[in-house]
C-alpha atoms as one frame of an Amber mdcrd trajectory, in Angstrom:
protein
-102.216  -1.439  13.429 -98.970  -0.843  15.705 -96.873  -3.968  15.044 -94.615
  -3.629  17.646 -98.159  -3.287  20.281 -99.222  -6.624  18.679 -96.029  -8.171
  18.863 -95.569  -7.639  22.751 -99.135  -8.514  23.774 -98.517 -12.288  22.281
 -95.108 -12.115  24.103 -97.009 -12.030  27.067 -99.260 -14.282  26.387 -96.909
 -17.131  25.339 -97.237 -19.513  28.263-101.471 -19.155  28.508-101.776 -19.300
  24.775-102.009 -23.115  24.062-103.849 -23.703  26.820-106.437 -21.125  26.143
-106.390 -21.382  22.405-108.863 -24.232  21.813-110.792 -22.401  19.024-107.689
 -21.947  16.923-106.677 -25.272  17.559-109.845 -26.153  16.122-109.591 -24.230
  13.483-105.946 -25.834  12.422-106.907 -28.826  12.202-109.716 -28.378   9.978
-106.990 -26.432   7.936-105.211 -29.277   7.805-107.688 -31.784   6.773-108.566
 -28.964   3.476-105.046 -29.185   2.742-105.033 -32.734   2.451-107.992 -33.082
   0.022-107.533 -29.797  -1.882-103.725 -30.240  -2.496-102.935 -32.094  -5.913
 -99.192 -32.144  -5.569 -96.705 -32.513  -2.846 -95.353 -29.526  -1.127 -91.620
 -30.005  -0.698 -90.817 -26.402   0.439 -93.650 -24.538   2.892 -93.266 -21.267
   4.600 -95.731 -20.623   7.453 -96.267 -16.867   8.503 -97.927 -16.106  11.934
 -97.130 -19.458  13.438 -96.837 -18.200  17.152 -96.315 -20.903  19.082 -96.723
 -23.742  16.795 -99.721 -25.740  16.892-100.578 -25.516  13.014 -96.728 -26.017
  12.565 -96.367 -29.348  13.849 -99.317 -30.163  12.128 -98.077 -29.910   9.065
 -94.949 -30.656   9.681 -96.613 -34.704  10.577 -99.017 -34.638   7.790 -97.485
 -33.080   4.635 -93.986 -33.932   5.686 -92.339 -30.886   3.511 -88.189 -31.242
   2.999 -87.855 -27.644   4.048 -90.527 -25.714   6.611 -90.026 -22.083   7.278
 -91.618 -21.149  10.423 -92.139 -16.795  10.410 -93.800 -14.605  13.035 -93.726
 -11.131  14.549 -93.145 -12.304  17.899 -88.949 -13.275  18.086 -89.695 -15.014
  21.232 -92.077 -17.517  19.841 -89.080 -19.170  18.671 -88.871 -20.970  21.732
 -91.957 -22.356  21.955 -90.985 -24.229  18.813 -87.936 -25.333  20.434 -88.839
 -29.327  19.522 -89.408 -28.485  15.484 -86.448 -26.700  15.132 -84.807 -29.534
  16.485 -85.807 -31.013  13.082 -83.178 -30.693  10.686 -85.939 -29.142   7.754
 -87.430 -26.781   9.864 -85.756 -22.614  10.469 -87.317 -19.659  11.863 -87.790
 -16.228  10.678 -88.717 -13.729  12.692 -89.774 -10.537  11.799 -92.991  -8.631
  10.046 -94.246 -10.987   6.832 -95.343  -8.239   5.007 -91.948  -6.940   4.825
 -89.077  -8.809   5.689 -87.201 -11.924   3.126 -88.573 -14.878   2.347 -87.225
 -17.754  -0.184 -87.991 -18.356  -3.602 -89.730 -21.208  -5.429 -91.689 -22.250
  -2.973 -94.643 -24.571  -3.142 -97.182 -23.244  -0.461 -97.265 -20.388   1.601
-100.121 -20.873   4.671-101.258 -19.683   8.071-103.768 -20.298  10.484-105.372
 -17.497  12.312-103.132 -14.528  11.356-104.268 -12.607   8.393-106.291 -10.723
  10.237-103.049  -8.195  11.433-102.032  -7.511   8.283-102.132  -3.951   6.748
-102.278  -4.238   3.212-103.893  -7.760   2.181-103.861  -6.774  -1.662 -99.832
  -6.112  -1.476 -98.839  -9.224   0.559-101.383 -11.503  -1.540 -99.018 -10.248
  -4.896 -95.697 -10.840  -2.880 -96.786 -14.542  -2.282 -97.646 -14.954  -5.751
 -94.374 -13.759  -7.016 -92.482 -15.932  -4.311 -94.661 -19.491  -5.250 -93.368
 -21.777  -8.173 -95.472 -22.149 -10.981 -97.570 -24.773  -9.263 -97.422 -23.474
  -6.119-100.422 -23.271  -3.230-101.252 -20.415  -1.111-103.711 -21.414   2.122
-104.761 -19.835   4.956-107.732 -19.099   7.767-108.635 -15.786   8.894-111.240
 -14.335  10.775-114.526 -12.183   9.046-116.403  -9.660  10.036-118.442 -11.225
  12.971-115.562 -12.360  15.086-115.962 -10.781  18.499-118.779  -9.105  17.269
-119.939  -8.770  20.846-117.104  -6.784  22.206-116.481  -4.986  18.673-120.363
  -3.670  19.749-120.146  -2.086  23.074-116.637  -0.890  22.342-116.483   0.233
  18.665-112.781  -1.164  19.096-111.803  -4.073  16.297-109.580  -5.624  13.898
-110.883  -4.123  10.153-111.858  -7.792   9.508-112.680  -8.405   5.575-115.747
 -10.651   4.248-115.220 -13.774   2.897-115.790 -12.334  -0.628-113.708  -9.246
  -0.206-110.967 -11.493   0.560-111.607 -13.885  -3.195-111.636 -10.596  -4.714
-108.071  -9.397  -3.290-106.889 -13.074  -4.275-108.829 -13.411  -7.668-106.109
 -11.152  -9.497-103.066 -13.726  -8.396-104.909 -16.972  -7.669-107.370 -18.967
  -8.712-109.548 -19.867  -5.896-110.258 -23.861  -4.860-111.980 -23.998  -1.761
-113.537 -21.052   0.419-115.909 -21.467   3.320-116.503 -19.757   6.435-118.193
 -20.822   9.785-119.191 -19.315  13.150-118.055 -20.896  16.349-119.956 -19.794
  19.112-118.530 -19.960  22.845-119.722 -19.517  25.882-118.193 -17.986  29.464
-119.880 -17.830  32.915-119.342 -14.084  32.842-117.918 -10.670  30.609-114.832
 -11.066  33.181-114.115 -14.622  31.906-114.456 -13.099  28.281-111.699 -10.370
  28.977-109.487 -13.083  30.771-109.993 -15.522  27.883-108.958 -12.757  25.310
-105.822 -11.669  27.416-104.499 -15.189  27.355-104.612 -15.547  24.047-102.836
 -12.708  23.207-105.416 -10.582  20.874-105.698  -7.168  23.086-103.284  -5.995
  20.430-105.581  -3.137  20.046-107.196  -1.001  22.562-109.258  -3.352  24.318
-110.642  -3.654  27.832-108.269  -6.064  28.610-105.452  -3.974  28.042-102.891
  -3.104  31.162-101.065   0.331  31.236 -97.913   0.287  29.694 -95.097   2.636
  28.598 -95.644   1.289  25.562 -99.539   1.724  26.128 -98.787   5.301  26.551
 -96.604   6.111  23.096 -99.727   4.551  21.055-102.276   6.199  22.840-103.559
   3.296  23.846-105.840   4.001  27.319-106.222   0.969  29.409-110.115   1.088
  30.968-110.491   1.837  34.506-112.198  -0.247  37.334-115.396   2.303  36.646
-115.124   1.599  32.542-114.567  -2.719  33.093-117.722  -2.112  35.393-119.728
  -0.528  32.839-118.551  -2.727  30.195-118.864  -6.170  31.816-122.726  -4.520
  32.723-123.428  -3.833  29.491-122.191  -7.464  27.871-124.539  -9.005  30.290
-127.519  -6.709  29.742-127.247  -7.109  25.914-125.627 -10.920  25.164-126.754
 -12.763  28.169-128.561 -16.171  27.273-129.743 -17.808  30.592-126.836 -17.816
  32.955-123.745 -17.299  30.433-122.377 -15.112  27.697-121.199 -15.828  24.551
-118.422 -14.692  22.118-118.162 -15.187  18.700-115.351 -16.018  16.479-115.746
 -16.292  12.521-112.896 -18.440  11.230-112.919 -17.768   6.812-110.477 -20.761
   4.927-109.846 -20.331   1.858-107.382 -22.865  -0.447-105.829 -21.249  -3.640
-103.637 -22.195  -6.551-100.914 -19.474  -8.365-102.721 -18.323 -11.829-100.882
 -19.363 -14.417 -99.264 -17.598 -16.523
């Protein structure tokens, strides 16, 4: 998991990224509506890790109206795309890597929407949020299981190390107690493999080595090896040999939400 590879393939991909993102959108908002019947207190002080370039953040920052909002992600520049909430006077960002870098005290939910998925140690992070809720404090988030992409994860053997739905209650069960959990498939559909690879790209998740990927200095110190014209050939041949139902091809994504509450001690 380079950090640094993920971090400048979203920078790239900041001005396609809400446009493209209409799955994740999706996804947010259905986060938003399990907040609001799974929550049994207010949440005056919310830190959101992974916000990129705030679609889940103004979301919550409408319905649960929290007096302070910390806005965190890997990517420094998506700061500006959240130019308009930090215009709001309860609202900072934090840039840097969550699973590392400060974050305050007390507070009364930690959540995300779509970035779990890049973390390296899930069992570690899960502990630090525990220590850094109050006593009644809510941790909530959506991630992505083991089928997302499955069609490119096939024909490349490339892919995030994506945990079940019941892997992830286990690494939570420990800290949390567990309210809500579900997990869904969303099912698109592209004219072509090529539409696919230009629909990943804009969205920013050829953070690993992925067809999609363009060479790069950068490319070059991970060993990352950008596909050639013959290899996105062969590729794009494949997908349509293997996943083609009548004249499209699909691709998969596997959102997981889960709602919990800090164990009491």
């Amino acid at each position: 998991m380079n950090k640094s590879l993920i971090a400048e393939r979203f920078s790239k991909a900041i001005t396609t990224y809400s446009e493209e993102a209409n799955v994740q959108r999706q996804i947010a908002n259905k986060m938003i509506h399990l907040l609001q019947e799974h929550l049994s207190a207010p949440c005056p002080n919310v830190i959101e890790f992974g916000c990129g370039t705030g679609i889940y953040s103004r979301m919550l920052l409408q319905s649960l109206r929290p007096k302070s909002l910390v806005l965190n992600d890997l990517c420094e520049e998506m700061k500006y795309c959240c130019e308009d909430l930090l215009k709001e006077h309860q609202v900072a960002f934090l840039p840097g890597d969550a699973e590392n870098i400060f974050f305050p005290n007390s507070s009364s939910l930690i959540t995300s929407c779509s970035a779990l998925q890049w973390f390296e140690s899930l069992e570690k992070f899960f502990q630090r949020c525990n220590n850094l809720l109050n006593e009644d404090g809510f941790f909530a988030f959506s991630t992505f299981g083991k089928d997302n992409m499955k069609e490119v994860r096939e024909l490349t053997g490339n892919g995030l190390p994506y945990r079940s739905r019941k892997e992830l209650e286990a690494a939570l069960s420990p800290h949390f107690d567990i309210l809500y959990s579900e997990e869904e498939i969303i099912p698109l559909r592209f004219e072509n493999p090529m539409k696919v690879l230009y629909h990943l790209k804009q969205t920013g998740v050829t953070g690993l080595s992925t067809p999609a990927s363009l060479p790069t200095e950068q490319d070059h110190k991970a060993k990352v090896h950008p596909w050639t014209r013959r290899d996105l050939y062969r590729f794009c041949e494949r997908y349509t040999q293997v996943f083609s139902q009548g004249s499209t091809v699909p691709l998969t994504y596997h959102p997981i939400y889960i709602i919990a509450k800090k164990k009491r001690v």
